Every structure is written in structure tokens, then in C-alpha cells.
Coordinates of C-alpha atoms in Angstrom, one line a residue:
Chain A
M239 CA -15.1 15.9 -5.0
L240 CA -13.3 18.0 -7.7
V241 CA -13.0 15.9 -10.4
A242 CA -16.7 15.1 -10.3
R243 CA -17.4 19.1 -9.6
R244 CA -16.1 19.7 -13.3
E245 CA -17.3 16.9 -14.9
L246 CA -20.9 18.2 -13.7
A247 CA -20.0 21.8 -14.7
A248 CA -19.2 19.5 -18.1
Y249 CA -22.5 18.0 -18.2
V250 CA -24.2 21.4 -17.4
N251 CA -22.4 24.0 -19.3
T252 CA -22.5 21.9 -22.9
Y253 CA -25.2 20.6 -24.9
W254 CA -25.0 17.2 -23.8
G255 CA -26.5 17.6 -20.8
W256 CA -28.9 20.1 -21.4
T257 CA -30.2 17.8 -24.8
I258 CA -30.2 14.8 -21.6
I259 CA -32.0 16.6 -19.0
F260 CA -35.3 17.8 -22.8
V261 CA -35.2 13.8 -23.1
A262 CA -35.1 12.3 -19.9
L263 CA -38.4 15.3 -18.3
L264 CA -39.8 14.8 -21.7
L265 CA -39.9 10.9 -21.8
D266 CA -41.0 11.2 -18.0
G267 CA -43.8 13.6 -19.1
L268 CA -46.1 11.1 -22.4
F269 CA -45.6 7.9 -19.9
F270 CA -46.9 9.5 -16.9
Q271 CA -49.6 11.4 -19.4
A272 CA -50.7 8.7 -21.3
L273 CA -49.6 5.3 -19.4
A274 CA -50.3 6.3 -15.0
L275 CA -52.9 8.9 -16.0
T276 CA -54.9 6.8 -17.4
T277 CA -59.3 7.3 -18.0
T278 CA -60.0 5.0 -15.9
A279 CA -60.5 5.5 -12.5
Q280 CA -57.6 4.3 -10.3
Y281 CA -56.0 4.0 -7.2
S282 CA -54.2 8.0 -5.9
A283 CA -50.6 5.0 -4.9
D284 CA -51.2 3.3 -8.5
V285 CA -50.3 6.2 -9.9
L286 CA -48.0 7.3 -8.8
S287 CA -47.1 3.3 -8.1
K288 CA -46.7 3.9 -12.6
F289 CA -45.2 7.2 -12.2
F290 CA -42.0 5.7 -10.1
F291 CA -42.4 2.0 -12.8
Y292 CA -41.5 5.0 -15.8
T293 CA -39.6 6.8 -14.4
G294 CA -37.9 4.1 -13.2
G295 CA -37.5 2.8 -17.3
V296 CA -35.7 5.7 -18.1
A297 CA -33.4 6.8 -16.1
L298 CA -32.1 3.5 -16.6
G299 CA -31.4 4.5 -20.6
I300 CA -30.6 7.7 -19.7
G301 CA -27.7 6.4 -17.5
V302 CA -26.5 4.3 -20.1
F303 CA -25.8 7.8 -22.4
V304 CA -24.5 10.2 -18.8
T305 CA -22.2 7.4 -18.2
M306 CA -20.6 5.9 -21.7
R307 CA -18.4 10.3 -20.9
L308 CA -16.8 9.7 -18.2
F309 CA -13.9 8.0 -19.6
A310 CA -14.2 6.7 -23.0
E311 CA -14.4 10.1 -23.8
E312 CA -11.3 11.9 -21.7
R313 CA -9.2 9.0 -23.6
Q314 CA -10.9 9.9 -26.8
T315 CA -9.5 13.0 -26.7
G316 CA -6.2 12.5 -25.0
T317 CA -7.2 14.0 -21.5
M318 CA -6.6 11.2 -19.5
V319 CA -3.5 11.6 -19.2
L320 CA -4.1 14.5 -16.3
L321 CA -6.2 11.8 -14.1
E322 CA -3.6 9.2 -14.5
S323 CA -1.0 11.4 -14.1
S324 CA -2.2 12.9 -10.5
P325 CA -2.3 11.6 -7.0
L326 CA -5.9 11.0 -7.3
S327 CA -6.1 7.4 -7.1
D328 CA -7.6 5.0 -9.3
R329 CA -10.6 4.4 -6.6
Q330 CA -11.1 8.5 -6.3
L331 CA -10.6 8.9 -9.6
V332 CA -13.2 5.7 -9.9
L333 CA -15.8 7.3 -7.2
G334 CA -15.2 11.0 -8.5
K335 CA -17.1 10.2 -11.7
Y336 CA -19.4 8.4 -10.2
L337 CA -20.9 11.0 -7.8
S338 CA -20.9 13.5 -10.9
A339 CA -23.1 10.9 -12.7
M340 CA -25.2 10.3 -10.0
M341 CA -25.2 13.8 -9.0
F342 CA -26.7 14.7 -12.6
M343 CA -29.1 11.7 -12.3
G344 CA -30.3 13.3 -9.1
L345 CA -30.7 16.9 -10.9
V346 CA -32.8 15.5 -13.5
H347 CA -35.4 13.7 -11.0
V348 CA -35.7 16.1 -9.4
L349 CA -36.2 18.5 -12.4
T350 CA -39.0 15.5 -12.2
L351 CA -41.0 16.1 -8.8
Y352 CA -43.7 18.4 -10.5
M353 CA -45.9 14.7 -11.2
P354 CA -45.6 13.0 -8.5
A355 CA -46.5 16.2 -6.3
M356 CA -49.5 16.2 -8.7
I357 CA -50.8 13.3 -7.2
F358 CA -49.8 15.0 -4.0
V359 CA -52.2 17.4 -5.1
N360 CA -55.2 16.1 -6.3
G361 CA -55.3 12.2 -5.0
K362 CA -53.4 10.5 -0.8
I363 CA -50.8 9.8 -0.9
G364 CA -48.2 10.2 1.8
Y365 CA -44.9 11.5 1.5
A366 CA -42.7 8.5 2.0
Q367 CA -43.8 6.7 -0.9
I368 CA -42.3 10.3 -2.4
A369 CA -39.4 9.7 -0.5
V370 CA -39.4 5.5 -0.5
G371 CA -40.7 5.9 -5.5
Y372 CA -37.7 7.7 -5.3
L373 CA -35.0 6.2 -3.3
G374 CA -35.8 3.5 -5.2
V375 CA -34.7 4.9 -8.5
M376 CA -31.6 6.9 -7.1
L377 CA -30.4 3.4 -5.8
M378 CA -31.7 0.9 -9.4
C379 CA -30.3 4.9 -11.4
S380 CA -26.9 3.8 -9.0
A381 CA -26.9 0.3 -10.3
G382 CA -27.1 1.3 -13.9
V383 CA -24.4 4.8 -13.8
A384 CA -21.6 2.1 -11.6
M385 CA -22.3 -0.6 -14.2
G386 CA -22.0 2.4 -17.3
T387 CA -19.1 3.4 -15.0
W388 CA -17.5 0.1 -15.6
A389 CA -18.1 0.2 -20.0
S390 CA -16.9 3.6 -20.1
S391 CA -13.6 2.3 -17.8
I392 CA -12.6 0.0 -20.4
S393 CA -13.8 1.5 -23.3
R394 CA -12.0 4.1 -26.3
N395 CA -14.8 5.7 -27.8
Q396 CA -18.1 6.4 -26.5
I397 CA -20.2 4.6 -28.6
L398 CA -18.4 1.4 -27.5
A399 CA -19.4 2.3 -24.4
A400 CA -22.9 3.2 -24.7
A401 CA -22.9 0.3 -26.1
I402 CA -20.9 -2.3 -23.5
G403 CA -23.3 0.1 -20.7
G404 CA -26.6 -1.3 -22.3
V405 CA -26.7 -4.7 -23.0
L406 CA -25.3 -4.7 -19.5
V407 CA -28.5 -2.5 -17.7
L408 CA -31.1 -4.4 -20.6
L409 CA -29.2 -7.6 -19.5
F410 CA -30.5 -6.7 -15.7
V411 CA -33.7 -5.2 -16.6
F412 CA -34.9 -9.0 -18.6
C413 CA -33.1 -11.3 -17.1
H414 CA -36.6 -11.9 -15.3
W415 CA -37.2 -13.3 -19.1
L416 CA -34.1 -15.4 -18.7
A417 CA -34.9 -17.0 -16.0
K418 CA -38.0 -18.9 -17.1
L419 CA -35.9 -20.3 -20.2
T420 CA -33.6 -21.5 -17.4
D421 CA -33.0 -24.2 -14.9
S422 CA -31.9 -24.4 -11.3
P423 CA -30.0 -22.9 -10.4
F424 CA -29.8 -20.3 -12.4
K425 CA -33.2 -19.9 -12.8
E426 CA -32.9 -18.5 -9.0
L427 CA -30.3 -16.6 -10.1
F428 CA -31.8 -14.6 -12.8
S429 CA -34.1 -14.3 -11.6
S430 CA -33.3 -12.3 -7.8
A431 CA -31.1 -10.1 -10.4
A432 CA -33.9 -9.1 -12.1
F433 CA -33.7 -5.1 -11.9
Y434 CA -37.9 -4.4 -12.2
A435 CA -39.2 -7.7 -11.7
K436 CA -37.7 -8.2 -8.0
Q437 CA -35.4 -5.7 -7.2
F438 CA -37.4 -2.8 -7.5
A439 CA -41.3 -3.7 -7.5
P440 CA -41.2 -2.8 -4.2
F441 CA -40.1 0.8 -3.9
E442 CA -43.0 1.4 -6.6
D443 CA -45.2 1.0 -3.7
G444 CA -43.7 3.1 -1.6
R445 CA -42.0 -0.3 0.6
I446 CA -38.6 -0.4 1.7
N447 CA -37.3 -4.2 1.9
T448 CA -33.5 -4.4 3.1
E449 CA -32.4 -7.4 0.5
N450 CA -33.4 -4.5 -1.9
V451 CA -31.4 -2.1 -1.0
V452 CA -28.0 -4.3 -0.3
Y453 CA -28.6 -5.7 -3.5
F454 CA -28.2 -2.1 -5.5
V455 CA -25.7 -1.6 -3.2
S456 CA -24.0 -4.6 -4.1
V457 CA -24.4 -4.4 -7.7
T458 CA -23.2 -0.9 -7.3
F459 CA -19.9 -1.8 -5.4
G460 CA -19.1 -4.8 -7.7
F461 CA -19.0 -2.6 -11.2
L462 CA -17.1 0.5 -9.2
L463 CA -14.4 -1.4 -8.4
L464 CA -13.8 -3.6 -11.3
A465 CA -14.0 0.0 -12.9
T466 CA -11.1 0.4 -10.0
Q467 CA -9.5 -2.3 -11.0
S468 CA -9.6 -1.7 -15.5
L469 CA -7.9 1.4 -14.2
T470 CA -5.4 0.0 -12.7
A471 CA -4.9 -2.4 -15.2
R472 CA -4.1 -0.3 -17.8
R473 CA -0.9 0.9 -16.6
W474 CA 0.5 -2.4 -15.9
E475 CA -0.4 -3.0 -20.1
Chain B
M1423 CA 18.4 13.5 -8.4
I1424 CA 16.5 10.7 -10.9
S1425 CA 18.5 7.2 -10.2
V1426 CA 17.2 4.7 -13.4
E1427 CA 18.3 0.9 -12.9
G1428 CA 17.8 -1.7 -14.5
L1429 CA 14.6 -0.3 -17.2
T1430 CA 12.8 -3.0 -18.8
H1431 CA 8.9 -2.9 -20.5
Y1432 CA 7.0 -5.3 -23.1
Y1433 CA 4.2 -4.0 -24.5
G1434 CA 2.7 -8.0 -24.6
N1435 CA 6.3 -9.7 -26.0
R1436 CA 7.2 -6.3 -28.0
R1437 CA 10.4 -5.1 -26.4
A1438 CA 9.9 -1.2 -25.7
V1439 CA 13.3 -0.9 -23.7
E1440 CA 14.9 -2.7 -22.4
N1441 CA 18.5 -2.2 -19.0
L1442 CA 17.8 1.5 -19.9
G1443 CA 20.2 3.2 -16.5
F1444 CA 21.2 6.5 -16.0
T1445 CA 20.9 9.5 -13.6
I1446 CA 20.1 13.2 -13.9
A1447 CA 20.6 15.8 -11.4
E1448 CA 18.9 18.4 -9.9
N1449 CA 17.5 21.4 -12.5
E1450 CA 19.7 19.2 -15.4
I1451 CA 17.8 19.5 -19.0
V1452 CA 18.1 16.4 -20.9
G1453 CA 17.2 15.6 -23.8
F1454 CA 15.5 12.0 -25.2
L1455 CA 16.6 12.2 -28.6
G1456 CA 16.1 8.7 -31.1
L1457 CA 13.6 7.4 -34.1
N1458 CA 10.8 6.5 -33.9
G1459 CA 9.7 3.2 -32.5
A1460 CA 13.8 4.2 -30.2
G1461 CA 11.6 4.4 -25.9
K1462 CA 11.7 7.5 -26.0
S1463 CA 7.6 7.9 -25.3
T1464 CA 7.5 5.0 -22.5
T1465 CA 10.4 6.0 -21.6
L1466 CA 8.8 9.3 -19.4
K1467 CA 5.5 7.7 -19.6
I1468 CA 7.4 5.6 -17.0
L1469 CA 9.2 8.6 -15.4
A1470 CA 5.9 10.3 -15.4
G1471 CA 4.5 7.4 -14.0
L1472 CA 1.3 6.4 -17.2
I1473 CA 2.9 2.7 -17.1
I1474 CA 4.5 0.4 -14.4
P1475 CA 7.5 -1.5 -16.4
T1476 CA 7.5 -4.7 -16.4
A1477 CA 11.3 -4.3 -14.5
G1478 CA 13.3 -1.8 -13.2
S1479 CA 13.3 1.0 -10.8
V1480 CA 13.3 4.3 -10.9
K1481 CA 14.2 7.0 -8.0
I1482 CA 13.3 9.9 -7.6
D1483 CA 15.3 11.5 -4.1
G1484 CA 15.2 8.6 -2.9
T1485 CA 12.0 7.8 -4.0
D1486 CA 11.0 4.4 -5.6
L1487 CA 8.2 6.0 -7.8
I1488 CA 7.0 2.5 -9.0
A1489 CA 6.4 1.2 -5.1
A1490 CA 5.5 4.8 -3.7
N1491 CA 2.1 5.8 -3.7
A1492 CA -0.1 7.8 -5.8
D1493 CA 0.3 11.4 -3.7
F1494 CA 4.1 11.3 -5.4
R1495 CA 3.1 12.5 -8.8
S1496 CA 2.3 15.8 -7.6
A1497 CA 6.1 15.9 -7.9
I1498 CA 5.9 15.2 -11.5
G1499 CA 4.6 17.6 -14.7
Y1500 CA 4.0 15.8 -18.2
L1501 CA 3.3 17.1 -20.9
P1502 CA 2.7 14.2 -24.3
E1503 CA 2.1 15.3 -27.5
D1504 CA -0.5 15.9 -27.4
P1505 CA -1.5 18.4 -24.7
P1506 CA -4.4 17.2 -22.5
L1507 CA -6.6 20.7 -22.8
Y1508 CA -10.1 20.4 -21.6
K1509 CA -11.4 23.2 -24.5
E1510 CA -14.8 23.9 -23.1
M1511 CA -12.5 26.3 -20.4
T1512 CA -10.2 29.6 -19.8
V1513 CA -6.8 29.1 -20.1
Y1514 CA -7.3 30.2 -16.4
E1515 CA -10.2 27.8 -15.1
F1516 CA -7.7 25.3 -17.1
L1517 CA -4.4 25.8 -14.9
L1518 CA -6.5 26.6 -11.6
Y1519 CA -8.4 23.5 -12.3
V1520 CA -5.2 20.7 -13.0
G1521 CA -3.2 22.8 -10.3
Q1522 CA -5.8 21.2 -7.9
L1523 CA -5.8 18.4 -9.3
K1524 CA -2.3 18.2 -8.4
G1525 CA -1.9 18.5 -5.1
R1526 CA -2.3 22.1 -4.3
S1527 CA -5.2 24.4 -2.7
A1528 CA -6.6 26.7 -4.6
D1529 CA -5.1 29.8 -3.1
A1530 CA -1.5 28.0 -3.8
V1531 CA -3.2 28.0 -7.1
V1532 CA -3.5 31.0 -7.2
A1533 CA -0.5 32.5 -5.6
R1534 CA 1.3 30.3 -8.2
M1535 CA -1.0 31.6 -11.6
P1536 CA 1.4 34.6 -12.5
H1537 CA 4.6 33.1 -12.6
V1538 CA 3.3 30.3 -14.7
L1539 CA 2.0 32.4 -17.7
K1540 CA 4.3 34.8 -17.2
V1541 CA 7.0 31.4 -17.6
C1542 CA 5.0 30.0 -20.5
Q1543 CA 4.5 33.7 -22.1
I1544 CA 0.6 33.0 -22.3
E1545 CA -0.7 35.9 -19.3
H1546 CA -2.8 37.5 -22.2
M1547 CA -4.4 34.8 -23.6
Q1548 CA -5.3 32.9 -19.4
H1549 CA -9.4 34.5 -19.6
R1550 CA -9.5 33.1 -23.9
V1551 CA -11.9 30.2 -24.1
I1552 CA -8.7 27.1 -24.6
A1553 CA -10.6 25.5 -28.4
E1554 CA -10.6 29.5 -29.2
L1555 CA -6.2 29.0 -29.3
S1556 CA -4.1 28.9 -31.9
H1557 CA -1.8 25.3 -31.5
G1558 CA 1.3 26.8 -30.3
Y1559 CA -0.6 28.5 -27.6
K1560 CA -2.1 25.2 -27.5
K1561 CA 0.9 24.6 -26.0
R1562 CA 2.1 26.6 -24.4
V1563 CA -1.2 26.3 -22.0
G1564 CA 0.4 22.1 -22.0
I1565 CA 3.7 23.3 -20.3
A1566 CA 1.7 25.8 -18.2
Q1567 CA -0.5 22.9 -17.3
A1568 CA 2.5 20.6 -16.8
I1569 CA 4.2 23.4 -14.5
I1570 CA 1.5 24.7 -11.8
H1571 CA 1.9 22.9 -9.2
Q1572 CA 5.0 23.6 -8.8
P1573 CA 6.6 20.0 -9.0
R1574 CA 10.8 18.8 -9.1
L1575 CA 10.6 17.3 -12.3
V1576 CA 9.0 18.8 -15.7
I1577 CA 8.4 15.7 -18.6
L1578 CA 8.2 16.8 -21.8
D1579 CA 7.5 14.7 -24.6
E1580 CA 8.3 16.8 -27.9
P1581 CA 6.6 20.1 -27.1
I1582 CA 8.1 21.9 -30.1
S1583 CA 6.0 19.7 -33.1
G1584 CA 3.6 21.4 -34.8
L1585 CA 5.6 25.3 -33.8
D1586 CA 6.2 27.9 -36.4
P1587 CA 10.2 28.1 -36.2
R1588 CA 9.2 31.8 -34.8
Q1589 CA 7.3 29.8 -31.5
I1590 CA 10.1 27.7 -31.2
V1591 CA 12.4 30.7 -31.0
E1592 CA 10.0 31.6 -28.1
M1593 CA 9.4 28.2 -26.7
R1594 CA 12.5 27.3 -26.5
Q1595 CA 13.1 29.8 -23.4
V1596 CA 10.3 28.8 -22.8
V1597 CA 12.4 25.8 -21.7
R1598 CA 15.8 27.6 -20.8
D1599 CA 13.2 29.3 -17.6
L1600 CA 11.9 25.8 -16.8
G1601 CA 15.7 24.5 -15.8
K1602 CA 16.3 27.7 -14.2
E1603 CA 13.1 25.8 -11.5
C1604 CA 13.4 22.0 -12.1
T1605 CA 15.0 19.1 -13.7
V1606 CA 13.2 19.2 -17.6
L1607 CA 13.0 15.8 -19.8
I1608 CA 12.5 16.6 -22.9
S1609 CA 11.9 14.6 -25.9
S1610 CA 12.4 15.8 -29.5
H1611 CA 12.4 14.7 -33.6
I1612 CA 14.0 18.9 -33.8
L1613 CA 17.6 18.0 -33.2
G1614 CA 19.1 21.1 -33.2
E1615 CA 16.7 22.2 -30.5
I1616 CA 18.0 19.4 -28.6
A1617 CA 21.3 20.9 -28.6
E1618 CA 20.4 24.3 -28.4
T1619 CA 18.1 23.5 -24.8
C1620 CA 19.7 20.6 -23.3
D1621 CA 22.8 20.3 -20.7
R1622 CA 22.7 16.6 -21.7
V1623 CA 21.2 13.9 -24.8
L1624 CA 20.5 10.6 -23.9
V1625 CA 20.3 8.4 -27.4
L1626 CA 17.9 5.8 -27.5
K1627 CA 18.4 2.8 -30.0
N1628 CA 15.5 0.2 -30.7
G1629 CA 14.8 0.3 -27.1
Q1630 CA 19.0 0.7 -25.0
I1631 CA 21.2 3.5 -24.6
D1632 CA 23.4 4.2 -26.7
A1633 CA 24.9 6.5 -25.8
I1634 CA 24.9 9.3 -23.2
G1635 CA 27.0 13.0 -23.0
G1636 CA 26.7 16.8 -24.2
V1637 CA 26.4 17.4 -28.1
A1638 CA 30.5 18.3 -27.8
E1639 CA 30.9 14.6 -26.9
L1640 CA 28.6 12.3 -28.9
S1641 CA 29.5 14.5 -31.9
A1642 CA 33.2 13.5 -31.6
A1643 CA 31.2 9.7 -31.1
A1644 CA 30.0 9.5 -34.2
T1645 CA 32.8 10.8 -35.4
A1646 CA 34.6 7.7 -34.0
K1647 CA 31.0 5.4 -35.8
G1648 CA 31.4 6.6 -39.6
G1649 CA 30.0 10.3 -38.8
T1650 CA 31.8 12.6 -41.5
R1651 CA 29.2 13.6 -44.2
L1652 CA 29.7 15.4 -47.2
T1653 CA 27.6 16.4 -50.0
F1654 CA 29.1 17.1 -53.9
Q1655 CA 28.1 18.5 -56.3
L1656 CA 29.8 16.8 -59.5
R1657 CA 30.3 17.4 -62.8
G1658 CA 30.4 13.4 -64.4
T1659 CA 28.6 10.5 -64.9
P1660 CA 27.8 8.2 -61.7
E1661 CA 29.2 5.1 -62.7
L1662 CA 32.5 7.7 -63.2
V1663 CA 32.1 8.9 -59.7
T1664 CA 30.9 5.4 -58.2
S1665 CA 34.8 3.9 -59.9
A1666 CA 36.6 6.5 -58.1
L1667 CA 35.7 6.7 -54.5
K1668 CA 37.0 2.9 -54.2
S1669 CA 39.8 3.5 -53.8
V1670 CA 38.7 5.5 -51.1
S1671 CA 38.1 3.1 -48.0
A1672 CA 36.8 5.5 -45.9
A1673 CA 33.4 5.5 -48.0
I1674 CA 31.1 3.7 -46.3
K1675 CA 27.5 5.2 -48.0
V1676 CA 26.9 6.3 -51.1
A1677 CA 24.0 8.5 -53.8
I1678 CA 24.2 10.1 -56.5
E1679 CA 21.3 10.9 -58.0
P1680 CA 21.4 13.9 -60.6
D1681 CA 21.1 17.4 -60.0
G1682 CA 21.0 19.5 -63.1
E1683 CA 22.8 19.5 -67.2
G1684 CA 25.5 17.4 -66.9
L1685 CA 26.1 17.5 -63.4
V1686 CA 25.0 15.0 -60.2
K1687 CA 25.3 15.7 -56.2
L1688 CA 27.1 12.7 -54.4
H1689 CA 26.1 11.8 -50.8
V1690 CA 29.1 10.6 -49.3
A1691 CA 29.7 9.0 -45.2
L1692 CA 32.8 8.2 -44.4
S1693 CA 33.5 6.4 -41.0
E1694 CA 36.9 8.0 -40.4
D1695 CA 37.9 12.5 -41.7
Q1696 CA 38.6 11.3 -45.9
R1697 CA 38.3 14.9 -47.0
E1698 CA 41.5 15.0 -49.4
K1699 CA 41.3 11.6 -50.2
V1700 CA 37.7 12.5 -51.8
V1701 CA 37.8 14.8 -53.9
A1702 CA 42.2 13.7 -55.2
A1703 CA 40.1 9.8 -56.0
L1704 CA 37.5 11.8 -57.9
V1705 CA 40.1 15.4 -59.6
T1706 CA 42.4 12.3 -60.6
A1707 CA 39.1 10.5 -62.1
G1708 CA 38.3 13.3 -64.3
V1709 CA 35.3 14.4 -62.0
G1710 CA 34.6 18.2 -62.6
V1711 CA 34.8 18.7 -58.5
R1712 CA 32.3 22.4 -58.5
R1713 CA 31.3 22.4 -54.3
M1714 CA 32.2 20.8 -51.5
V1715 CA 29.9 20.7 -48.3
E1716 CA 29.6 19.3 -44.8
D1717 CA 26.2 18.1 -43.9
D1718 CA 25.6 21.7 -41.6
S1719 CA 23.6 20.3 -39.1
E1720 CA 26.2 19.7 -36.4
L1721 CA 23.3 17.0 -34.1
E1722 CA 22.3 15.5 -37.9
N1723 CA 25.1 14.6 -38.3
V1724 CA 25.7 12.7 -34.1
F1725 CA 22.2 11.9 -34.6
L1726 CA 22.8 9.4 -37.8
G1727 CA 25.9 8.4 -36.6
L1728 CA 24.8 6.6 -33.5
T1729 CA 21.4 4.9 -34.6
Q1730 CA 23.2 3.3 -38.2
G1731 CA 21.0 0.9 -37.7
A1732 CA 18.4 1.4 -35.7
T1733 CA 15.9 -0.7 -37.1
A1734 CA 12.8 2.9 -37.4

């Protein structure tokens, strides 16, 4: 938790962290105003569903910029040696960094609560749909943050980390398109791996499926494991 | 306390160090000396637990550093050439964080803080943001982070590089004080510094140990290897000087450069101390000897003598 606390403090004590928060809230607000709150009559549940659709996308996008600095910045500034020479294991280091990014993402999403609250006050939706929607956003966010953590762990600079993380996230977001271009078994593989089209959609509507939760947890675990391995591998250079 | 055996490390196909073996006693201050690429930093990184060697063992108080778990790193403090600092933090906040990162409780770090600030002479800087400090003070904060958790072994890679003469003198005292409470390993290019602060010197050449010992011992070894170096100011032509030195069998390296009207400067390395023969040969050949000095840095002689033939 020590690493996570310092990292979180570094986010909120710098312009970088507040810039990300500002951009995230601006995009969320714009999408909510322009695309979710249309002039045509629609059910409150549909408005909320659209809100989570756009918020999820924004979360994945800013996740790339939040995670790019985790290890790459430490390497750029030469402070990685403090972590590598500490008694913390590589697993603890990765977990600390991941948790800091997730806490920051959690903070960003707490600040978006006013939008579902508006729908709740003016329409007919339940607490559960809001809670499940946010659970989905955070689960998808967790998978994206884990990818970014891995990208940062293998990169010497933040731009490269952002590029690798960004490509990876886009691949998982749009892999249902790849499914349309390929034959079995890749068709099924790409189709089931798609973040939005397959795994996140039920959360938008307030439904929790175990398979979706397991998928996001598995992707998170897999990429955090890769990040741990890449840190360990550097000791064998 | 520290026992190194058969330490070998390769970066890909390139050999960094090979078959290093040495022991270091508790509270000893040992200097690592060598040209760039000699393997100093690699050796120190292995000792700090940052990289795992290709072969060999490092034991600290009988515990194998390579096989030990990560907890063991709390016994080691490490300062790389560029101090690793979170520049947005104050000195106090940074040391408190690093102390906890190295496995000490916040209370223990706070209790030790005054001593560390005093040893590193940064008490008056403790509430300053690190980004605002001068290079010299950043180095001191770097040393402070290496000792804040009370390690048994402190490794300082080029601790005085980039410091001005006054800061070097102060840093010398800091290193001496460190030696009272833990074992200290230092690498430095400033050879006089090694002589001033270290109990023993370990000379690395092409990834291997070339010599270990006190400065006096190594000086004798260097002389045996051709460590006597003289500089002359002469009146005569380079051709005349070269011709005169042909009769001195001990002159293994000769360099002549112009030094004003009718004068030349001669640098000569002797395999044994035959300075009288050199002067006699020059005078006999009609060369005017205006001045002769032995290269003044004793350790520099040692260094140059021992590293002859090394590929930098």
C-alpha cells in the first residue's frame, strides 16, 4: 500500500493528475449531454445505459494515460532503482502500482456520479442498475489498467508505454470487427474477447453475468502476471 | 561479512565481469577502481541485488544474496551515480518514504531521521523540496536514502562525481562517518578520493580483479609493473631527446610535446626506478634539464600502472 499511496499522491499533487480528471469529466459531460440526453423521448434506463457506454470508453482512454507513467516514468527519472533495491517483491510492486491507478480511476468515477444522480432524480431507475453499471465500468477499467501496467513495465519511456497500451486496448475494444473478417475458431475467439460488444454490454443494462466478471478478472490477472514477469526478467539482463 | 566467489556476469554475449572473488570485513570501507567498462558498476549492482549474476555467489553474513528472498535487500543501501530522487517531495518526506519502502516502520524511520540528517549534513535542508536543491545536496540526500533504513552494507557508485572541491571534502567526512556504522563500498574515478577514504582498494581491469590491497601495497605493485612516471622540462629538440633515451632500457613509454621556445616537455614511464640514468643520458646527449617531477598523484600512478593494457 505504501507504493500505491505515494503513486496516488503523485497523481493528485501534480497538474498531470488534475488534467486527466478534467479531461475525463469534460468528455463524460459532453457525451452525456450530446449523445445520452437526446431530445427524443426515451426510457431513463436507456439514458443510463448510454451513459455507461460512453463513460466506459472514456475510462479505457484515460486509463492509458494514467498507467503510462507507472514504471516508465520511474525508469526515465532513474527512481526505479529505489523500488528494485527495496525488499518488496516484484509482485508487490506491480500490485501497488496497479492499485494506485485503480484508486485514481475510482476517484474520477466518483466525480461522475452526478450524472446518474440526475437521471435517478428525474427518471425511474434503481440503485442496482447504477451500481452494476459502475461495477462494469470498473471491471473493464481494471482490465485496461492491467494492460497499461504491463505496457509501462516493458517500456523505457512513457510515450512508448502509452502507444503499446493504447494499441492493446483498441485491439480488445474493436476485436469484434476482427471476428467479422475471420473464420472459426478465430471468429469465436475475437468475438468473445471484445470488451464492448460482448463483455461490457450486459453491465450497461444492469445485468451481472458471472462469465463477464470472470473474463475481466482473468484479463486483469493475466496482464498483471505479465507485468510481474517483465520486472523479474530485467534482473536477469 | 561479504564473501564473493566466482562472480561472472554477461550482458548478452558481452562479458562484464568474470570470476571475481574477494572478501570484505565488517565496517571496512573498500574502493572499487577501474577504467570505464571495467565492471565496477555491474559488480556493485549485483551486490545491491539489482541484477542476478550469470554465475557465482555473493554471501553477506553467510546468507547467499542471490538465493535469499527480497526481504534481504533491507540490509543493503545503494546510491547509483545519479541519485534516485522524487523531486516533488521534501527531503524529510522522501527519506520517510524510502525508509518505509526499505522495510522499516514509520516510527523507526522518524527516530533515525535526526542522525541521518546530521551524518549527511542536510539538517537545514530537511523541509526543502528536492527539486530546489543544488547537485551537492542532492548527492547527500542520495546518500541519506541509502542509509535511512540502517543497512549493514552501503554501496555508493561515484558518490562524488559532479561535486565541487568544498563539497568533496565534506563528502569525504560523510563517507568516513558511514564507515563507523556499516560496511561501505565506493566506486570512484577521482582516485585521490579512494586513497583518502578507503581502507582497501580493489582494482578491476577488463572485468577481472587486477589487484586488491591498501594504497601503499598497490603502489609497490604498480612500481613493479612500470608505475614510475616522470615529467621533464628540457631544452633541446625532440629528436635529440628520443635519441638520448634509447640508452635507458627501463623507459617503456615516452611522449614529447613542445613547451615554448626551444623547450620540450617529456613524459616517460619507467619499468623500474632509473631516474638518475635518465638524467645522465639526457645531459650526456647535450640536452638541458631544467626541471624533473614525479607525477604527483601516488594513486594515479598505481591506477595507470595497474591498468596498463586495459581496453577502456
